[in-house]
mmCIF file of N, CA, C and O in Angstrom:
data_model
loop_
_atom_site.group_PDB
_atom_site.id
_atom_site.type_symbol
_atom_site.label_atom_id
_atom_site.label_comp_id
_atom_site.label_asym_id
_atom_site.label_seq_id
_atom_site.Cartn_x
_atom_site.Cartn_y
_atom_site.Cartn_z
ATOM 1 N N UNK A 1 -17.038 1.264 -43.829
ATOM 2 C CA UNK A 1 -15.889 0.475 -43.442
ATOM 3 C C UNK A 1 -14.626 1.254 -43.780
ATOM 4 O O UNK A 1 -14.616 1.873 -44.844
ATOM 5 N N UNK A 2 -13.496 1.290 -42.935
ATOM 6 C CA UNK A 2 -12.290 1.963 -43.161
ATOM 7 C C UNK A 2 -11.018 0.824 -43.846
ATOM 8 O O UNK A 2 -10.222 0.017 -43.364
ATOM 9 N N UNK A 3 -11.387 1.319 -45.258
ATOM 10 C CA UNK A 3 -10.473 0.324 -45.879
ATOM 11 C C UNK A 3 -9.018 0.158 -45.748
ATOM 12 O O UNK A 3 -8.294 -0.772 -46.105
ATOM 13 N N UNK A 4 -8.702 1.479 -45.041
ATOM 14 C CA UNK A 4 -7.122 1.390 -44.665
ATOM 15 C C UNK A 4 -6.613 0.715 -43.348
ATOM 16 O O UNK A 4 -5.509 0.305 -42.989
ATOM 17 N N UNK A 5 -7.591 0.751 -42.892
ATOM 18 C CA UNK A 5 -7.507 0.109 -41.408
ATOM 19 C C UNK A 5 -7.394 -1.771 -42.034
ATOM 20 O O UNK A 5 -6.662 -2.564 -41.443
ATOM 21 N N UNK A 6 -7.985 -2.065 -42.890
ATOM 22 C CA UNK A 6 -7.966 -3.526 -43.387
ATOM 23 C C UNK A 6 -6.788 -3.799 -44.099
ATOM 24 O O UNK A 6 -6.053 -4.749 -43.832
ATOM 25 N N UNK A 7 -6.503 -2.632 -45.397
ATOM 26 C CA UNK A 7 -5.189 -2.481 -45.942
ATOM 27 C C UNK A 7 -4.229 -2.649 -45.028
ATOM 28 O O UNK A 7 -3.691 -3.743 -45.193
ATOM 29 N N UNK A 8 -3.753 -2.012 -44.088
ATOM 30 C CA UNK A 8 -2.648 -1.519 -43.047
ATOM 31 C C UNK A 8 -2.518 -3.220 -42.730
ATOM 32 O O UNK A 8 -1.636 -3.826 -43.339
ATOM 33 N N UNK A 9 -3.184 -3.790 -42.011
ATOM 34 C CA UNK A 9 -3.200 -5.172 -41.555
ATOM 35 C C UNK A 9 -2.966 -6.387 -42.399
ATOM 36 O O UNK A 9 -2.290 -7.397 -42.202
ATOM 37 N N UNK A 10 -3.690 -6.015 -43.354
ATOM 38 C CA UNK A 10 -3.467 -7.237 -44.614
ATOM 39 C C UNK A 10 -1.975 -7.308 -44.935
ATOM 40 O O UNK A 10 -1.264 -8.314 -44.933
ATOM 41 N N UNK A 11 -1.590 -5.864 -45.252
ATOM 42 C CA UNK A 11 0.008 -5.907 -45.582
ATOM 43 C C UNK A 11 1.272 -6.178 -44.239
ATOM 44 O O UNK A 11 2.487 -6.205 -44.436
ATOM 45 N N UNK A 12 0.692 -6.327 -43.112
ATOM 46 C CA UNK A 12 1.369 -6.652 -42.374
ATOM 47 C C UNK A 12 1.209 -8.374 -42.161
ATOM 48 O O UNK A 12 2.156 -9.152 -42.047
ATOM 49 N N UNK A 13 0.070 -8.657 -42.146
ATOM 50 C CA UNK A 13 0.158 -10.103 -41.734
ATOM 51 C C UNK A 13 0.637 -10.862 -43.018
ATOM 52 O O UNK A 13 1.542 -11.690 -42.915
ATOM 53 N N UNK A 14 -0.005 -10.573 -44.336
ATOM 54 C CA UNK A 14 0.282 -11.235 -45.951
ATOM 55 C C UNK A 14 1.415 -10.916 -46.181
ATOM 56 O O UNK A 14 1.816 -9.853 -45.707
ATOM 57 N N UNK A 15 2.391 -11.819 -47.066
ATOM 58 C CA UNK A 15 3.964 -11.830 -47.414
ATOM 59 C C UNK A 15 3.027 -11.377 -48.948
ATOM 60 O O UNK A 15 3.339 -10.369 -49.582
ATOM 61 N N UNK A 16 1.891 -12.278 -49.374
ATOM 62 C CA UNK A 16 1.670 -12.172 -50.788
ATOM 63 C C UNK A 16 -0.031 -12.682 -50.906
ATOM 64 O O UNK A 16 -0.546 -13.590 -50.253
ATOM 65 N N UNK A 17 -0.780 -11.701 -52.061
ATOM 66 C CA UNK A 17 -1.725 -11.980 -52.001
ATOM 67 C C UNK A 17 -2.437 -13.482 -52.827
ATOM 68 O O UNK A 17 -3.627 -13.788 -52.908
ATOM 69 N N UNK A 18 -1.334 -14.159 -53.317
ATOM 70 C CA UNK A 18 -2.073 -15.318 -54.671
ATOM 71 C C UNK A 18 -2.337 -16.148 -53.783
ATOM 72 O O UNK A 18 -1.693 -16.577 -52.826
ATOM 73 N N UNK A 19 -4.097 -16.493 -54.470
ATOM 74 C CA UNK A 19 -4.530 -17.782 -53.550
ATOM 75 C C UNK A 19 -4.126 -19.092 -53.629
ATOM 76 O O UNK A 19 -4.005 -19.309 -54.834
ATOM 77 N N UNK A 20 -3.862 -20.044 -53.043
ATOM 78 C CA UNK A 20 -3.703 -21.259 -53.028
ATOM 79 C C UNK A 20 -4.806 -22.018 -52.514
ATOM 80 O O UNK A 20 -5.837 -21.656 -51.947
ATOM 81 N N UNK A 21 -4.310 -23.299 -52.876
ATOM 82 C CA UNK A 21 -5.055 -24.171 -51.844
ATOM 83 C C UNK A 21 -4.283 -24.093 -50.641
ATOM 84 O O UNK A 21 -3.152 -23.707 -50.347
ATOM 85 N N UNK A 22 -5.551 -24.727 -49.869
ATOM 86 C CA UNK A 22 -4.979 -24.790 -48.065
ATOM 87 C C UNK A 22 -6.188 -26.050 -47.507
ATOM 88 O O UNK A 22 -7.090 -26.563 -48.170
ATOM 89 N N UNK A 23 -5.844 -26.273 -46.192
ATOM 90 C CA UNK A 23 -6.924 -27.171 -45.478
ATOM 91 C C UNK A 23 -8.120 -26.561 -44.781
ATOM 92 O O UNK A 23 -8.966 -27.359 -44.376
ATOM 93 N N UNK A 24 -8.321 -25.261 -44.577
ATOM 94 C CA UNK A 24 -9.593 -24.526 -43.656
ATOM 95 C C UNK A 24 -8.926 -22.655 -44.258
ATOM 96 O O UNK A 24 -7.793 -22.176 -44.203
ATOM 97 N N UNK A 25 -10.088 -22.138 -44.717
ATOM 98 C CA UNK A 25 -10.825 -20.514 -44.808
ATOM 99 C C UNK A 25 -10.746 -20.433 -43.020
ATOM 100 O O UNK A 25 -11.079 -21.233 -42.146
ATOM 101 N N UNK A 26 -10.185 -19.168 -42.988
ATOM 102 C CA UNK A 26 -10.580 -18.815 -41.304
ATOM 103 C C UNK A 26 -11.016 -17.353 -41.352
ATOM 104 O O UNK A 26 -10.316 -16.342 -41.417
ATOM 105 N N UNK A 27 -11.881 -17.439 -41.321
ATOM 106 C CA UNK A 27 -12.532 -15.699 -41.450
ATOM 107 C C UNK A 27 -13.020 -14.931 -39.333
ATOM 108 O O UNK A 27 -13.750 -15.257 -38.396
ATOM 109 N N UNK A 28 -11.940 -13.772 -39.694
ATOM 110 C CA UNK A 28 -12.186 -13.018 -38.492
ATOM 111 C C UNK A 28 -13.611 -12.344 -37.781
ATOM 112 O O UNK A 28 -14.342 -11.596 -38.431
ATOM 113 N N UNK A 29 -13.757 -12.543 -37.029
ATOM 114 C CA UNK A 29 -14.938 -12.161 -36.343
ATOM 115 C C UNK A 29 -15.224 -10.277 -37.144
ATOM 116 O O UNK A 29 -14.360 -9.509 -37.566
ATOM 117 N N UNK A 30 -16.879 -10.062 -37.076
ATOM 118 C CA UNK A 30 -16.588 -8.096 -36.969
ATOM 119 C C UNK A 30 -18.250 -8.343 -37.828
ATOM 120 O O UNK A 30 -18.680 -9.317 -38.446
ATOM 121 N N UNK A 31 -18.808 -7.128 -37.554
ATOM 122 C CA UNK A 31 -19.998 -6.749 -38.691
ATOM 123 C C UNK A 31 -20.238 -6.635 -39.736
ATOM 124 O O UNK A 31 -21.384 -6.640 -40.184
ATOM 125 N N UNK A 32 -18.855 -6.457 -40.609
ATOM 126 C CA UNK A 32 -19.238 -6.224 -42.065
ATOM 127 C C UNK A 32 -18.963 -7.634 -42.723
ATOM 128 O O UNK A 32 -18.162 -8.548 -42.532
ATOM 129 N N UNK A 33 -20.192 -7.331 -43.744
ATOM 130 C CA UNK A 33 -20.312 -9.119 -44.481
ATOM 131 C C UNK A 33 -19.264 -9.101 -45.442
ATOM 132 O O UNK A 33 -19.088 -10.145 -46.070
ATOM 133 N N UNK A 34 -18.626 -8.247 -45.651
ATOM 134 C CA UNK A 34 -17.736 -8.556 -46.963
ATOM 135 C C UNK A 34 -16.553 -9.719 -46.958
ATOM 136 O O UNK A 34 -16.057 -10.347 -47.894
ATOM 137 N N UNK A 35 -16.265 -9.759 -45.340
ATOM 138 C CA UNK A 35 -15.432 -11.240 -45.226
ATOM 139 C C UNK A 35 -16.169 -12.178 -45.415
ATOM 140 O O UNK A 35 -15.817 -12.912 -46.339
ATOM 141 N N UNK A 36 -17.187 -12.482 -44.827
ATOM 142 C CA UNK A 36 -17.475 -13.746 -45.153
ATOM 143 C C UNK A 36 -17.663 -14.077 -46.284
ATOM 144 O O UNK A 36 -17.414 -15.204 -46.712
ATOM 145 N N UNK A 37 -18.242 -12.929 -47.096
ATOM 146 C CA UNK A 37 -18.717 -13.104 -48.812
ATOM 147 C C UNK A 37 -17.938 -13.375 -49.331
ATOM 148 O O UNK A 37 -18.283 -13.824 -50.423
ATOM 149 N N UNK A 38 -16.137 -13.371 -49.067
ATOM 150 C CA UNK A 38 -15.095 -13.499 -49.873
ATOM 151 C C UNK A 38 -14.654 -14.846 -49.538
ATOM 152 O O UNK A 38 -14.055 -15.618 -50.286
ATOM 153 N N UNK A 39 -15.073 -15.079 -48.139
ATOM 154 C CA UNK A 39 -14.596 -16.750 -48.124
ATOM 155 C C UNK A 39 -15.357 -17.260 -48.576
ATOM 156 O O UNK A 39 -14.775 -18.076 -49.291
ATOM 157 N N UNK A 40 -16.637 -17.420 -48.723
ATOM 158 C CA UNK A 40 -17.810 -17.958 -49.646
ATOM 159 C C UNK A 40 -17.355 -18.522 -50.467
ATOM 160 O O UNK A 40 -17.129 -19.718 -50.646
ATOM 161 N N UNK A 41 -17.009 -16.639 -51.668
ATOM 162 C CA UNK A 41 -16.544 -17.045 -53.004
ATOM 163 C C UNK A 41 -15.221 -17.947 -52.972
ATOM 164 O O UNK A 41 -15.153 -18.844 -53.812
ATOM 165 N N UNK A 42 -14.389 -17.816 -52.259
ATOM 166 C CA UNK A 42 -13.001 -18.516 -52.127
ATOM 167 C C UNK A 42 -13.526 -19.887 -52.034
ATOM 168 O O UNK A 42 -13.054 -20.670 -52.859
ATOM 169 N N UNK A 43 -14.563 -20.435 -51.058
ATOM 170 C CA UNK A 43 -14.591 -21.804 -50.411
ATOM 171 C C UNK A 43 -15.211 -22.321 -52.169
ATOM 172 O O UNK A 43 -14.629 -23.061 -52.963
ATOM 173 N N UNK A 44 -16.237 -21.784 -52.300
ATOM 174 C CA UNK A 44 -16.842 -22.240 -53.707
ATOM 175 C C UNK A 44 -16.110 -22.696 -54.719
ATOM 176 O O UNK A 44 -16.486 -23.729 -55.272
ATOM 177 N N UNK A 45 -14.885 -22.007 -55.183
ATOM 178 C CA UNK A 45 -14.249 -22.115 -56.040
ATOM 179 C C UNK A 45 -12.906 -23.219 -55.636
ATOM 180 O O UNK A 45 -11.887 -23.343 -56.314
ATOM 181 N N UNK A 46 -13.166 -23.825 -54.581
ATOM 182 C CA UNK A 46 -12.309 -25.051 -54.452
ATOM 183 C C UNK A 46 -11.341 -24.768 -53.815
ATOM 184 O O UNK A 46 -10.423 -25.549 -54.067
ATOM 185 N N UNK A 47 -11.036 -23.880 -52.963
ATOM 186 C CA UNK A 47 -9.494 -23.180 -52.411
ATOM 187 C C UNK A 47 -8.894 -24.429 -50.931
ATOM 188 O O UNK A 47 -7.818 -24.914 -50.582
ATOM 189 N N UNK A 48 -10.360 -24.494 -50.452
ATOM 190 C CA UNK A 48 -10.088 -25.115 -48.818
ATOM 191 C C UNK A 48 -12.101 -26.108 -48.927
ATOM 192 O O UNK A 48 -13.137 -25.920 -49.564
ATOM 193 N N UNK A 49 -11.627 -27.056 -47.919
ATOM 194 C CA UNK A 49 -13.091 -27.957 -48.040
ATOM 195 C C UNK A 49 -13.673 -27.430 -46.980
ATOM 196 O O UNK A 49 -14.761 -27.941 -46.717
ATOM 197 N N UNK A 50 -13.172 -26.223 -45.984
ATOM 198 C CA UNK A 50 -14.099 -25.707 -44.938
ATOM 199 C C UNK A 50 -13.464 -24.788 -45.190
ATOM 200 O O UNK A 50 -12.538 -24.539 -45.963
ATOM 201 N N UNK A 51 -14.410 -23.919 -43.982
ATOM 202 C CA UNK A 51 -14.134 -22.511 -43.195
ATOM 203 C C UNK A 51 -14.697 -22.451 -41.707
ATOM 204 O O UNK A 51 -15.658 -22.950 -41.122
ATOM 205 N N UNK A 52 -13.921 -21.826 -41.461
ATOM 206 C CA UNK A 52 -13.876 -21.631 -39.409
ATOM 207 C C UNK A 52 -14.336 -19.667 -39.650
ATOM 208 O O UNK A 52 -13.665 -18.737 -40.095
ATOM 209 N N UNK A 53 -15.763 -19.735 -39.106
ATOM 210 C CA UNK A 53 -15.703 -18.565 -38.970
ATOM 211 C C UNK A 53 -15.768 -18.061 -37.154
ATOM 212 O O UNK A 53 -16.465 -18.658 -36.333
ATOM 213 N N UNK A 54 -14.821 -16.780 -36.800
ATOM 214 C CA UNK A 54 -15.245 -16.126 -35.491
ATOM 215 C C UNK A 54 -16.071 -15.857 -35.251
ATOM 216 O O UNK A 54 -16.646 -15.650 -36.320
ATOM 217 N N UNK A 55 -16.854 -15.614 -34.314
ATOM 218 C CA UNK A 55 -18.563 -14.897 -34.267
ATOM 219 C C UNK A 55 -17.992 -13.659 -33.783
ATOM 220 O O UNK A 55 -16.936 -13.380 -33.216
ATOM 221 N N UNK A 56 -19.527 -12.648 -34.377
ATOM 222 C CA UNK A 56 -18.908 -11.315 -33.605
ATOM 223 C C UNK A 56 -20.085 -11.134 -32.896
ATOM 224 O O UNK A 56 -20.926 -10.326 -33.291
ATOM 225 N N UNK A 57 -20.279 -11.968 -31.635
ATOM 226 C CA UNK A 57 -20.417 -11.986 -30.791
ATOM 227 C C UNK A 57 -20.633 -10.808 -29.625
ATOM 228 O O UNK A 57 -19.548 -10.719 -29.051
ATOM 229 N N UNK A 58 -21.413 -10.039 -29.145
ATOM 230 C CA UNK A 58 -21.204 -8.580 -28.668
ATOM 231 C C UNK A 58 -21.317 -9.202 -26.744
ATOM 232 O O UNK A 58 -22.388 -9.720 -26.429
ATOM 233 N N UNK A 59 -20.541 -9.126 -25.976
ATOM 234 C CA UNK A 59 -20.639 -9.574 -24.571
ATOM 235 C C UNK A 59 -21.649 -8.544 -23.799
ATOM 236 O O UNK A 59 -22.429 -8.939 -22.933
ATOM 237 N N UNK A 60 -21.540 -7.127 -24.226
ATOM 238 C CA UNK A 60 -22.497 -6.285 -23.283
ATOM 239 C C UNK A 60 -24.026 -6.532 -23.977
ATOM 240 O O UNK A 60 -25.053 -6.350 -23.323
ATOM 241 N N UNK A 61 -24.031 -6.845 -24.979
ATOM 242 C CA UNK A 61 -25.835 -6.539 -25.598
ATOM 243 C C UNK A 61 -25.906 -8.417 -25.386
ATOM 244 O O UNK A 61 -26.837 -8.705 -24.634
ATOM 245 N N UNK A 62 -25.314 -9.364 -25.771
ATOM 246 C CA UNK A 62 -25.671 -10.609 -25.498
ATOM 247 C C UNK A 62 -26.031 -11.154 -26.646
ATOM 248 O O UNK A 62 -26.572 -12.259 -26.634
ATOM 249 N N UNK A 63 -25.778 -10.426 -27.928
ATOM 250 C CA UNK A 63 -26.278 -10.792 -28.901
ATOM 251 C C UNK A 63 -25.226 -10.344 -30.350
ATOM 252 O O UNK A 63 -24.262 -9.608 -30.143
ATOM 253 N N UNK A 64 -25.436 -10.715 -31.386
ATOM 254 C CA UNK A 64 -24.521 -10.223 -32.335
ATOM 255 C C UNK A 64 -25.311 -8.750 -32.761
ATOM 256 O O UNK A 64 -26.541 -8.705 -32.781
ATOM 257 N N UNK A 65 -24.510 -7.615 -33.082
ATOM 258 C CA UNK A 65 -25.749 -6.329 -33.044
ATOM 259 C C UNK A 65 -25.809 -6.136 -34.586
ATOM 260 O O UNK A 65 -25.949 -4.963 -34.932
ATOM 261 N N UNK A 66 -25.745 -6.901 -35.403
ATOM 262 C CA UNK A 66 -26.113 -6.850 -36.787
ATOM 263 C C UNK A 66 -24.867 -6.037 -37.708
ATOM 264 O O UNK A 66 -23.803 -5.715 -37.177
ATOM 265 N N UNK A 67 -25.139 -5.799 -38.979
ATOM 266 C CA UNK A 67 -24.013 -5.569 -40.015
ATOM 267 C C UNK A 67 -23.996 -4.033 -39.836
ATOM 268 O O UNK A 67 -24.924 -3.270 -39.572
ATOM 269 N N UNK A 68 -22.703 -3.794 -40.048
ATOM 270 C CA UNK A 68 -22.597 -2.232 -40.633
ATOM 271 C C UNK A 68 -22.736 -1.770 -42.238
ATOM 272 O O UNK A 68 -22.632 -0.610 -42.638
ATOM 273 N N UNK A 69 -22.978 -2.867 -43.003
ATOM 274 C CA UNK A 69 -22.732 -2.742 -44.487
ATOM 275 C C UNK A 69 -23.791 -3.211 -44.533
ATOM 276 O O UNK A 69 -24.433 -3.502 -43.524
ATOM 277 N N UNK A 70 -24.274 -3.416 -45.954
ATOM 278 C CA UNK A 70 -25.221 -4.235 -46.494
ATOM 279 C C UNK A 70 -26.815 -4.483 -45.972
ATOM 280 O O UNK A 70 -27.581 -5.444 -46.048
ATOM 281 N N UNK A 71 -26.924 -3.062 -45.379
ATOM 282 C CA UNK A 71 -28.192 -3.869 -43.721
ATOM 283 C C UNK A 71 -29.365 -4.000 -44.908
ATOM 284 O O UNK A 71 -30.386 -4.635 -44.647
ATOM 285 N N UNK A 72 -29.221 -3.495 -45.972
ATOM 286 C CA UNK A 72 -31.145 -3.952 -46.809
ATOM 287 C C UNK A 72 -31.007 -5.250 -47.546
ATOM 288 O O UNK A 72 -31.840 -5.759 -48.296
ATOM 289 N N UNK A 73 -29.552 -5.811 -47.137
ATOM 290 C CA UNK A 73 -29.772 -7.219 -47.649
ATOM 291 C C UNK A 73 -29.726 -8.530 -46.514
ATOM 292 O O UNK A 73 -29.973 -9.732 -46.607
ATOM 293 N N UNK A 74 -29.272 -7.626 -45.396
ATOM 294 C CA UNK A 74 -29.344 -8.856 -44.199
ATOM 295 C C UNK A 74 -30.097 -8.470 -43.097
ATOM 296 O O UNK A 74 -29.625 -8.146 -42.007
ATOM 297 N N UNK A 75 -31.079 -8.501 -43.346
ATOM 298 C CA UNK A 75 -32.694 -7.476 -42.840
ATOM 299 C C UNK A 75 -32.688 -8.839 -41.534
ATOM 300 O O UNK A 75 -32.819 -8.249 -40.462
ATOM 301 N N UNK A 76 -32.617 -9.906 -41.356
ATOM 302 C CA UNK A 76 -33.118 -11.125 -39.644
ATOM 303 C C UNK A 76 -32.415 -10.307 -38.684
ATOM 304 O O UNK A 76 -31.728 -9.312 -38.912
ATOM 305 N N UNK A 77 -32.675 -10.853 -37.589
ATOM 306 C CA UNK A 77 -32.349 -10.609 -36.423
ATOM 307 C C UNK A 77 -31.264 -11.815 -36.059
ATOM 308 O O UNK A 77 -31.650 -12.785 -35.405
ATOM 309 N N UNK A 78 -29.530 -11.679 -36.632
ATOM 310 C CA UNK A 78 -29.088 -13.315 -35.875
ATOM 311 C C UNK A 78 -28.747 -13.652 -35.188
ATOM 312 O O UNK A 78 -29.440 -12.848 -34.564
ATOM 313 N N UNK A 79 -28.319 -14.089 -34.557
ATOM 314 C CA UNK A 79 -28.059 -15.029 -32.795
ATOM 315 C C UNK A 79 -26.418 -14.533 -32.781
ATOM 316 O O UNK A 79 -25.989 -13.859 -31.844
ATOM 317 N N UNK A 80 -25.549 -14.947 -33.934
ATOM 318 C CA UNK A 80 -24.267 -14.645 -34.099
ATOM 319 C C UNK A 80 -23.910 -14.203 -35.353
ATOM 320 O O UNK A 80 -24.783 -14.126 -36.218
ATOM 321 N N UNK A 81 -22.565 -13.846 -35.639
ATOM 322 C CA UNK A 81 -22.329 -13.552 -37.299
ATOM 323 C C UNK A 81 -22.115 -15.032 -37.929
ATOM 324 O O UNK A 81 -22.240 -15.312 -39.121
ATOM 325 N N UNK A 82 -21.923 -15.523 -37.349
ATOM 326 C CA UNK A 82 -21.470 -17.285 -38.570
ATOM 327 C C UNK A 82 -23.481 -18.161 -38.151
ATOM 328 O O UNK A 82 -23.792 -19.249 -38.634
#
């Protein structure tokens, strides 16, 4: 994963990183699990009572084409990323 490519964006869209509460986690569509793992931990710890996740969804294969990270821990075959 290209962490500057995430950096670069975070600091453009975020004024500031401290969490709050809010009403909904919205986690962006893509292959690597590390977003969702962070809204997880976020949703767990009481931040928001949901999360809206994107699917990453692939239109030419018809299917989600699995993780770029983590693949010896998310070994199924899944339909979508959420």
């Amino acid at each position: 994963m290209n962490m500057r490519i995430i950096e670069d964006i975070s600091n453009f869209i975020f004024v500031e990183d401290i969490l709050e509460e809010s009403d909904v986690i919205m986690i962006p569509g893509g292959s690597n699990p590390e977003l969702p793992e962070k809204a997880a931990e976020i949703w767990r710890a009481g931040y928001a009572p949901l999360f809206v996740p994107a699917d990453g969804f692939n239109v030419k294969s018809g299917k989600f084409n699995g993780v770029k990270s983590k693949q010896e821990r998310y070994v199924r075959e899944y339909k979508t990323e959420s």
